[in-house]
Short mmCIF file of C-alpha atoms and ligand atoms in Angstrom, two decimals:
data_model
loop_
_atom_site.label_atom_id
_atom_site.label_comp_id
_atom_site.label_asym_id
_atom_site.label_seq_id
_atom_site.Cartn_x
_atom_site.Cartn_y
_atom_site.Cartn_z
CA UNK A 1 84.62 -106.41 -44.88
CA UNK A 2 87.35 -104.84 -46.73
CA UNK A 3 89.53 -107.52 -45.36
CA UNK A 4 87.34 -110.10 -46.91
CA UNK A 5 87.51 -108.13 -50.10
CA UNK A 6 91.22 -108.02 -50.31
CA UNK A 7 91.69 -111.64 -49.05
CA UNK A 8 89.35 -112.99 -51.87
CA UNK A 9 91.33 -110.52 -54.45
CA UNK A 10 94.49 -112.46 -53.24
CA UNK A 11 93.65 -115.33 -54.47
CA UNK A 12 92.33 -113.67 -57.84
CA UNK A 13 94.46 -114.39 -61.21
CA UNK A 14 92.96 -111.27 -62.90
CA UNK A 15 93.10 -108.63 -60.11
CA UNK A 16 96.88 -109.92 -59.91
CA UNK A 17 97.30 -109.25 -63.73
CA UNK A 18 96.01 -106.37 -62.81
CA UNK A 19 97.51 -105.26 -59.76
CA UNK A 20 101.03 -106.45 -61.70
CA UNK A 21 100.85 -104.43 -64.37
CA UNK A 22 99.23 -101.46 -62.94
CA UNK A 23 102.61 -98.48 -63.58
CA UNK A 24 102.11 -97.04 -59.35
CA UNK A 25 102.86 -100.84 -58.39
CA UNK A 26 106.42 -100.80 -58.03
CA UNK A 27 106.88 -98.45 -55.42
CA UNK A 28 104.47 -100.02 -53.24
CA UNK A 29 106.22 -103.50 -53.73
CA UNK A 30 109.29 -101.65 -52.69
CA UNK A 31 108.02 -100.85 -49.48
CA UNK A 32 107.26 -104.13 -48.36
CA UNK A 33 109.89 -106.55 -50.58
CA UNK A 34 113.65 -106.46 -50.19
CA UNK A 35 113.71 -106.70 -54.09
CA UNK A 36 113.37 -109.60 -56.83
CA UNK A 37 117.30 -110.70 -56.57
CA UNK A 38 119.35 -113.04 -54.38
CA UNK A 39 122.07 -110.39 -54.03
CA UNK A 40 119.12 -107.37 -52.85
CA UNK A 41 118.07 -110.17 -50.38
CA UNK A 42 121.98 -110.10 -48.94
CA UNK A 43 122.02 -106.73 -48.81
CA UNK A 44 118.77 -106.37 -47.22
CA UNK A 45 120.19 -108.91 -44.95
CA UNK A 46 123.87 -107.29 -44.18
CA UNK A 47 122.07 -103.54 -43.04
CA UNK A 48 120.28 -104.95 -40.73
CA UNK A 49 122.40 -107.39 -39.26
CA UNK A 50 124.59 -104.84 -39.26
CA UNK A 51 121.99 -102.72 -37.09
CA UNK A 52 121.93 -105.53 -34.57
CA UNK A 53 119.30 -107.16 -35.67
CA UNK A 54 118.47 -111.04 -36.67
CA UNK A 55 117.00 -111.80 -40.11
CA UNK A 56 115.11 -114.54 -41.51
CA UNK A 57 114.51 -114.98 -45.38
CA UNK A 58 111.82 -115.92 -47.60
CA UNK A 59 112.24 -116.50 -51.17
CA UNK A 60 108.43 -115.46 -52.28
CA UNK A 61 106.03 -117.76 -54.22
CA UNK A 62 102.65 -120.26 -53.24
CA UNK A 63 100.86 -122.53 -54.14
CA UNK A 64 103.05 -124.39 -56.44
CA UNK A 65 101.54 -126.75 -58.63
CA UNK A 66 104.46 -128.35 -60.68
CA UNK A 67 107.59 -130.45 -59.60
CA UNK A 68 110.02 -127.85 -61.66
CA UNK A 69 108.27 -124.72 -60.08
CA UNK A 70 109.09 -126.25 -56.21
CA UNK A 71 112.71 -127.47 -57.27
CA UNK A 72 113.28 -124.24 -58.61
CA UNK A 73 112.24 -122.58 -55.25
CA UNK A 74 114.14 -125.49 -53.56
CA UNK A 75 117.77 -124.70 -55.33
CA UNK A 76 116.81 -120.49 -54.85
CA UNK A 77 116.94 -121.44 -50.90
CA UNK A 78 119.96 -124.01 -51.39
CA UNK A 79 121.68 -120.98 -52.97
CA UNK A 80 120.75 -118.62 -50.95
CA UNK A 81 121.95 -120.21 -47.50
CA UNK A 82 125.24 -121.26 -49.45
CA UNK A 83 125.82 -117.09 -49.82
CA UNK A 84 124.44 -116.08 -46.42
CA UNK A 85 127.03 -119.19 -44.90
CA UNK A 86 129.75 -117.60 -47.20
CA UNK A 87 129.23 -114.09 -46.50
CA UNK A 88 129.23 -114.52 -43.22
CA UNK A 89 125.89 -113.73 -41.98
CA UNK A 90 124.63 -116.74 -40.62
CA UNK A 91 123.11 -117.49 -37.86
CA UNK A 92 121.86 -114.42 -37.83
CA UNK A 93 120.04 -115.02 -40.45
CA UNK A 94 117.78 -118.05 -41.18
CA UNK A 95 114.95 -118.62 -43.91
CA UNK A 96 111.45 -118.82 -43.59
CA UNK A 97 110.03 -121.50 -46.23
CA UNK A 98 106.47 -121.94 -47.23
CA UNK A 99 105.64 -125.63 -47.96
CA UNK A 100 103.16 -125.30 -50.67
CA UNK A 101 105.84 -123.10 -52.82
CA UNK A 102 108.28 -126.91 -52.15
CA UNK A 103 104.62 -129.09 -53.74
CA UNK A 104 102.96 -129.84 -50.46
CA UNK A 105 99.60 -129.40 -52.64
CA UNK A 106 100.65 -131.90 -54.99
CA UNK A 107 102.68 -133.96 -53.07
CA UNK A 108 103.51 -133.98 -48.97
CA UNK A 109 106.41 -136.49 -49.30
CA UNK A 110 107.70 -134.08 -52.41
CA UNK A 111 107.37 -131.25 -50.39
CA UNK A 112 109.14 -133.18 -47.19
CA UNK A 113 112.02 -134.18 -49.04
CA UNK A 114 112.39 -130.57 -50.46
CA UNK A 115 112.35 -129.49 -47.38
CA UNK A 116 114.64 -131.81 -45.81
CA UNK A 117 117.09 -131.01 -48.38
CA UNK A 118 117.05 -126.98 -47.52
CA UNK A 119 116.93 -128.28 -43.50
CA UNK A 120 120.52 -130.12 -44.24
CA UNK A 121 121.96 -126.89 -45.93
CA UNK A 122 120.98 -124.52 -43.25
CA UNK A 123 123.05 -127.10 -40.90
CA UNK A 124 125.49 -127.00 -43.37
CA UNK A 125 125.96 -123.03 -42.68
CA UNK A 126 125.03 -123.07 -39.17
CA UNK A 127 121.28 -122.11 -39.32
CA UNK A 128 118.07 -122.66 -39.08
CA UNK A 129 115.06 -123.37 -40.82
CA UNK A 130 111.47 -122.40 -40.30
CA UNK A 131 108.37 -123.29 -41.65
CA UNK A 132 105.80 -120.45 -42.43
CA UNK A 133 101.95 -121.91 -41.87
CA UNK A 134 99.13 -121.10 -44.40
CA UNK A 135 95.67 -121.52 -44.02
CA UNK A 136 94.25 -124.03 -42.13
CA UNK A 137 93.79 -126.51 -44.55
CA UNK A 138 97.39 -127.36 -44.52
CA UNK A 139 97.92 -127.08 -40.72
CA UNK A 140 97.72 -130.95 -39.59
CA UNK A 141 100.34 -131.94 -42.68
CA UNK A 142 102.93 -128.57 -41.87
CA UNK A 143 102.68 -130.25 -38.45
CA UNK A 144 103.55 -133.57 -39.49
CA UNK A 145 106.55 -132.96 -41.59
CA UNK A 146 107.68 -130.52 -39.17
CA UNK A 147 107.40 -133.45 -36.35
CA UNK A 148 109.63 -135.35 -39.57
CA UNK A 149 112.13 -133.05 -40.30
CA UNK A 150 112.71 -132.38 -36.47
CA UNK A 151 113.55 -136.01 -35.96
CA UNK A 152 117.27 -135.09 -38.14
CA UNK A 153 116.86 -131.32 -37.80
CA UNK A 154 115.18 -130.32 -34.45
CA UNK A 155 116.08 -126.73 -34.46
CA UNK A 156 113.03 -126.43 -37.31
CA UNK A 157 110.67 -123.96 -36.44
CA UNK A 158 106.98 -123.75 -36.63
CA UNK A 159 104.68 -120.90 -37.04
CA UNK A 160 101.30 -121.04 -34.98
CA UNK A 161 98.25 -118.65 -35.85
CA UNK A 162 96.74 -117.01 -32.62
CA UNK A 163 93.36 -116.87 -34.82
CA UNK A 164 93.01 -120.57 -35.17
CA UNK A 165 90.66 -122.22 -31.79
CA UNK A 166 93.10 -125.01 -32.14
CA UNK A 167 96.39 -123.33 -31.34
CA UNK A 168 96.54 -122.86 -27.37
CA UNK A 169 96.19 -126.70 -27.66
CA UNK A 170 99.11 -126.99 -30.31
CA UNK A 171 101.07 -124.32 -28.19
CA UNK A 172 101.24 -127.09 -25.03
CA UNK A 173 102.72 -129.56 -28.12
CA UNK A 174 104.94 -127.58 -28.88
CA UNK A 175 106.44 -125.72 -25.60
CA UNK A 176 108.75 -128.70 -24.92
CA UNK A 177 112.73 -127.90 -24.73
CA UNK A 178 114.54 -127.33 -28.23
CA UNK A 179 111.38 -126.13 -30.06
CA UNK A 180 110.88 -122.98 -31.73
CA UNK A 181 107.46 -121.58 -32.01
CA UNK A 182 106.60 -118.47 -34.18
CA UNK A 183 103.33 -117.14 -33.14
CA UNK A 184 101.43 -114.70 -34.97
CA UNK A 185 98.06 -113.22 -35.00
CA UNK A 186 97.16 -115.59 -38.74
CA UNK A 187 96.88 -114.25 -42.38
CA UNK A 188 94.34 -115.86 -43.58
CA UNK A 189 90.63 -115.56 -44.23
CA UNK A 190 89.59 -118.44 -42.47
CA UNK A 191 85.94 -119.64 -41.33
CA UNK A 192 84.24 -119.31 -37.97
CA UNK A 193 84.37 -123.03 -37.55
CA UNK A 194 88.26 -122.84 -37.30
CA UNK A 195 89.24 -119.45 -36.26
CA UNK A 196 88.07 -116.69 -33.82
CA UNK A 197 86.53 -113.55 -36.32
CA UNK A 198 87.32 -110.63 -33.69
CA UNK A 199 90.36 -108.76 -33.12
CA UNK A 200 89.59 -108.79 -29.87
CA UNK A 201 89.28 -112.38 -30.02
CA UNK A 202 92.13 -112.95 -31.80
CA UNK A 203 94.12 -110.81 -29.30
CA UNK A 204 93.17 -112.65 -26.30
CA UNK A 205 94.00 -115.84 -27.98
CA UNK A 206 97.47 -114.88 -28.62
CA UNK A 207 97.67 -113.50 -24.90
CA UNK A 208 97.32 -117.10 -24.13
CA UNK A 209 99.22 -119.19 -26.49
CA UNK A 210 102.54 -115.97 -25.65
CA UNK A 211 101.74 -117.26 -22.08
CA UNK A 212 102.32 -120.57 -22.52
CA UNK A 213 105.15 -120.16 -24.72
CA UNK A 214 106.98 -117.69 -22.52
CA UNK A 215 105.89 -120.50 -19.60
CA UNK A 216 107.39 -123.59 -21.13
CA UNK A 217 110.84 -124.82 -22.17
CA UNK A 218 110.89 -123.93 -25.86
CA UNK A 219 112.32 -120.94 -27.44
CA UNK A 220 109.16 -118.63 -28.63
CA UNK A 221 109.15 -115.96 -31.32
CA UNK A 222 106.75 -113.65 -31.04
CA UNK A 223 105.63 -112.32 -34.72
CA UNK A 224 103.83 -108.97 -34.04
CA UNK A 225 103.47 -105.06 -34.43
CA UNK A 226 101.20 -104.60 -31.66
CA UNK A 227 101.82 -102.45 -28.97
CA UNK A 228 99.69 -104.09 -26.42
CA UNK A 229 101.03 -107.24 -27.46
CA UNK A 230 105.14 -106.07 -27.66
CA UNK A 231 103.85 -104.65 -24.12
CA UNK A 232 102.92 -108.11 -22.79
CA UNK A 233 106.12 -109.67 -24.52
CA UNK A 234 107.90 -107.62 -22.56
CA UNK A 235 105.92 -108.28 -19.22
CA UNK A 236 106.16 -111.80 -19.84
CA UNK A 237 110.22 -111.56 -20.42
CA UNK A 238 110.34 -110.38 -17.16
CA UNK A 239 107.97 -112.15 -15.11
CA UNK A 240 109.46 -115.44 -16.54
CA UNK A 241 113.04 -114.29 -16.37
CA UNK A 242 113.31 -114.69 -20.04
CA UNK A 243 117.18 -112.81 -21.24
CA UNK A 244 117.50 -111.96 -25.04
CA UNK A 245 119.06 -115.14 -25.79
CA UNK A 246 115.85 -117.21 -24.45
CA UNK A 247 112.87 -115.77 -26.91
CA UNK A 248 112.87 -113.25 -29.72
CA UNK A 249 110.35 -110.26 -31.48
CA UNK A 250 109.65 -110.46 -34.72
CA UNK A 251 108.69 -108.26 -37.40
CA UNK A 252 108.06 -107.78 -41.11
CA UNK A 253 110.28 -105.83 -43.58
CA UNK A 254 108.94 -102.13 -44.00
CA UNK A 255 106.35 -102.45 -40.81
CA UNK A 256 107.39 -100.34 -37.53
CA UNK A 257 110.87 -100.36 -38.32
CA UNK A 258 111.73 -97.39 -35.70
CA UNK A 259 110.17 -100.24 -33.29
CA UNK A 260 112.32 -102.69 -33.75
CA UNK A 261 115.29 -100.57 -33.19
CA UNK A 262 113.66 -99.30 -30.29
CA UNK A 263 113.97 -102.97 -29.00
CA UNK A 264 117.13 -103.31 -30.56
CA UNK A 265 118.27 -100.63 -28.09
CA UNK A 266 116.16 -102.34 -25.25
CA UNK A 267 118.77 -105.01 -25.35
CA UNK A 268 115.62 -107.36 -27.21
CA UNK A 269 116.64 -109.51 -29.61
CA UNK A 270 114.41 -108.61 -33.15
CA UNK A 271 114.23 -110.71 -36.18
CA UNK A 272 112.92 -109.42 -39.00
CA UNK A 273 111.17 -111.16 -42.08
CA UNK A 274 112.16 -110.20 -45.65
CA UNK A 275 110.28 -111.41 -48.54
CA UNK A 276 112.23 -111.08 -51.55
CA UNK A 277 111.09 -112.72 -55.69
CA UNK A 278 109.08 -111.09 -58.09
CA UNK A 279 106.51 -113.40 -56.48
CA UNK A 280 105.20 -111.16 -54.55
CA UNK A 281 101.30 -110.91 -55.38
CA UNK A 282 100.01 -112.75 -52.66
CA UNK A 283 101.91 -111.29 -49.91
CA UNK A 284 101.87 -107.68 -50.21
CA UNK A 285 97.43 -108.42 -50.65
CA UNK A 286 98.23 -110.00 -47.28
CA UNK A 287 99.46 -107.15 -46.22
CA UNK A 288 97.49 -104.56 -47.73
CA UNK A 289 94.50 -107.03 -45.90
CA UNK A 290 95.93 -106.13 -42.36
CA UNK A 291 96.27 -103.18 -42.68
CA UNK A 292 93.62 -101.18 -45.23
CA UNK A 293 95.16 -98.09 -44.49
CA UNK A 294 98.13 -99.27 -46.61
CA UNK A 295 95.58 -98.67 -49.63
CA UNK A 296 97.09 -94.99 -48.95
CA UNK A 297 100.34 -96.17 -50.45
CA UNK A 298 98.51 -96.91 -54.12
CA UNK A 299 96.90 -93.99 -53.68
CA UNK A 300 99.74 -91.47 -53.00
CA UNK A 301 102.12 -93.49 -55.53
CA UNK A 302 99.42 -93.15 -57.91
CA UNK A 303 99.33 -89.43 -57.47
CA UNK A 304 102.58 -88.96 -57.19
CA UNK A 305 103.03 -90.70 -61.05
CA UNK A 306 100.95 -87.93 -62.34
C1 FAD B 1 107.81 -112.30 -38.67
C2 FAD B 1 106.40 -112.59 -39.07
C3 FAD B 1 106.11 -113.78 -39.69
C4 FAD B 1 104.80 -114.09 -40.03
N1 FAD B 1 104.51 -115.33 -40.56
C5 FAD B 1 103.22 -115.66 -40.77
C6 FAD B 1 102.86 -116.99 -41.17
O1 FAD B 1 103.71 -117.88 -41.33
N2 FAD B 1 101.55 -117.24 -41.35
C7 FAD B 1 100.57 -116.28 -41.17
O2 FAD B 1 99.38 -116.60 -41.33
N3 FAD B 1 100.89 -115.03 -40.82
C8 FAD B 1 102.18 -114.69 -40.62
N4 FAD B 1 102.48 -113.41 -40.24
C9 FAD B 1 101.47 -112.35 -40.33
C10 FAD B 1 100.63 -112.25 -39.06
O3 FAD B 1 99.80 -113.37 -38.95
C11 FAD B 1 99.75 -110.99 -39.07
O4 FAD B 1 98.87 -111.05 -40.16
C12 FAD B 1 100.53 -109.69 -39.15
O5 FAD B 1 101.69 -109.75 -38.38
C13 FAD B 1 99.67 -108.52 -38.62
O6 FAD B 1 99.30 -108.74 -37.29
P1 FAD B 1 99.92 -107.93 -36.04
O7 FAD B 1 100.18 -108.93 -34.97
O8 FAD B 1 101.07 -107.14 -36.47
O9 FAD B 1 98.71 -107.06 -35.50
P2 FAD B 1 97.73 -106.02 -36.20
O10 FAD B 1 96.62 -105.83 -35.23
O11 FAD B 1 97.38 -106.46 -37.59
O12 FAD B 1 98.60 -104.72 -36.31
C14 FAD B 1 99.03 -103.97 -35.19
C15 FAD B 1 99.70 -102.70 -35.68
O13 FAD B 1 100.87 -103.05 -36.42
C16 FAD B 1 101.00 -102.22 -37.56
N5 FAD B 1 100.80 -103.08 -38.77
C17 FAD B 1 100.38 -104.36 -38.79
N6 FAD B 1 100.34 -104.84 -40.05
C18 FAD B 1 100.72 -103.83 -40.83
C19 FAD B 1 100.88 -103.71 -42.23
N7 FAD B 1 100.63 -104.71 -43.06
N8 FAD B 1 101.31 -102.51 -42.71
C20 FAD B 1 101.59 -101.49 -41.88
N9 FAD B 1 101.45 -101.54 -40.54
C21 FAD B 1 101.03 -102.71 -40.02
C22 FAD B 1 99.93 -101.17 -37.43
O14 FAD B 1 100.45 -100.11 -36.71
C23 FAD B 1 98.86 -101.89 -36.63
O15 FAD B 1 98.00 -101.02 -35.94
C24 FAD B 1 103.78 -113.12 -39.83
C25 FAD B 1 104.08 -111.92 -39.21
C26 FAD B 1 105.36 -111.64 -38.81
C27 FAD B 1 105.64 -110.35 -38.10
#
């Protein structure tokens, strides 16, 4: 229910204005954002790469609805690679790239040929690229211009939501040698028709899609903070005589970061995701929608203004 609530809020321009303006805000952004500059996104970057761990970037922002908005994203993610290539700190770290922030709303092929153009500069510095899914609306076209840009760049990466009914069946698609699947649990407040409702549901889906991911040729990245589920990643490693090199955890910026050193010292290999912009609205609600509890952090930065 509160999930609902906060989901709906996300998408709200005046609880944003709101939210935005509200004094307490910054210090919860803080928590969850590596900061609005390039340069706090390369040193987010360089601490923990230099903790052993892999990164992967996303320049913040949604739902674009002009050209100039998604060029602008476009040349921050040009620019960005060009540094991380420079500074040495690729491959370990890639980007993550939402196609509705490169005009996929407006325009697939615009958003295709934005994204081919970040795809060649990640090559260009030795990385990769992938491509974050949204709600389910968009999932048959992020599909097809992944299946595009893989034809020049096939070390793109999808994301796959454990929530959707569809995605065991998109899992087999994609399990074949040289892909790389991101799975995750799903963001979204999405309709029964479409997507289990349960955690528990949602849990044994993603049981199923890890298994055949961890059973098939690709290389699978599993997005999650949940023990049970880390606990079966591991299982699975093992039982399919998966090394470090063959799959990957992954986990936000600012969520269970004693966890993924813990499987930093495992020998795992972790990739965390850090959001930087001042774009940030709709993502921390995201977040704030997993996890209510996270309410607490308004509450005690609030307080602690006073
Ligand atoms: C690397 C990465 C990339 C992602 N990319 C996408 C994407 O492209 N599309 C998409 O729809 N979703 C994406 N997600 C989000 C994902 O779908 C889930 O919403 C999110 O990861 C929470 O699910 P969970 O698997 O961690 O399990 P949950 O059951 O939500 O959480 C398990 C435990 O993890 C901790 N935890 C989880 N979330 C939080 C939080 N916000 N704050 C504090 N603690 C928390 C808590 O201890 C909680 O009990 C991504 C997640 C990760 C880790």
């Amino acid at each position: 229910m509160l999930r609902s609530v906060i989901l709906a809020a996300s998408r709200s321009t005046q609880v944003e204005r709101l939210v935005a303006t509200a004094p307490f805000t910054r210090d919860v952004v803080r928590r969850f954002v590596a900061g609005a500059a390039t340069d706090d996104a390369l040193r987010a970057t360089r601490a923990l790469v230099t903790d052993g761990q892999a990164v992967t970037l996303d320049y913040l922002g949604e739902d674009t609805t002009t050209p100039e908005q998604a060029n602008a994203t476009r040349d921050e993610y040009l620019k960005l690679l060009r540094l991380l290539g420079a500074a040495g700190l690729t491959p370990a770290a890639e980007v993550s790239v939402k196609l509705s922030a490169l005009g996929q709303a407006f325009d697939e092929q615009f958003a295709y040929d934005n994204a081919r153009q970040i795809c060649a500069a990640a090559d260009a510095v030795g990385t990769t690229v992938t491509l974050d899914m949204e709600d389910h609306t968009t999932t048959d076209s992020t599909l097809d211009i992944l299946t595009k840009l893989r034809k020049d760049h096939p070390s793109t990466g999808a994301v796959l939501q454990a929530y959707l009914r569809r995605t065991e069946s998109d899992c087999r698609e994609l399990s074949a040698a040289g892909s790389r699947v991101r799975l995750c649990k799903g963001a979204y407040k999405e309709p029964e028709s479409v997507a289990y409702q349960s955690a528990r549901e949602v849990d044994k889906s993603y049981v199923r899609c890890m298994n055949v991911l961890m059973a098939g040729d690709g290389y699978p990245m599993l997005a999650t903070h949940d023990p049970r589920l880390i606990a079966i990643g591991e299982d699975r490693a093992r039982w399919f005589d998966r090394d470090p090199g063959r799959f990957e955890f992954q986990m936000l910026y600012g969520i269970r970061p004693e966890e993924q050193k813990r499987l930093v010292g495992e020998g795992y290999t972790v990739r965390t995701y850090v959001p930087y912009g001042d774009q940030w609205y709709g993502y921390l609600m995201r977040r704030l929608a997993e996890r209510p509890a996270n309410l607490m952090f308004f509450g005690r930065a609030v307080v602690s203004k006073k």
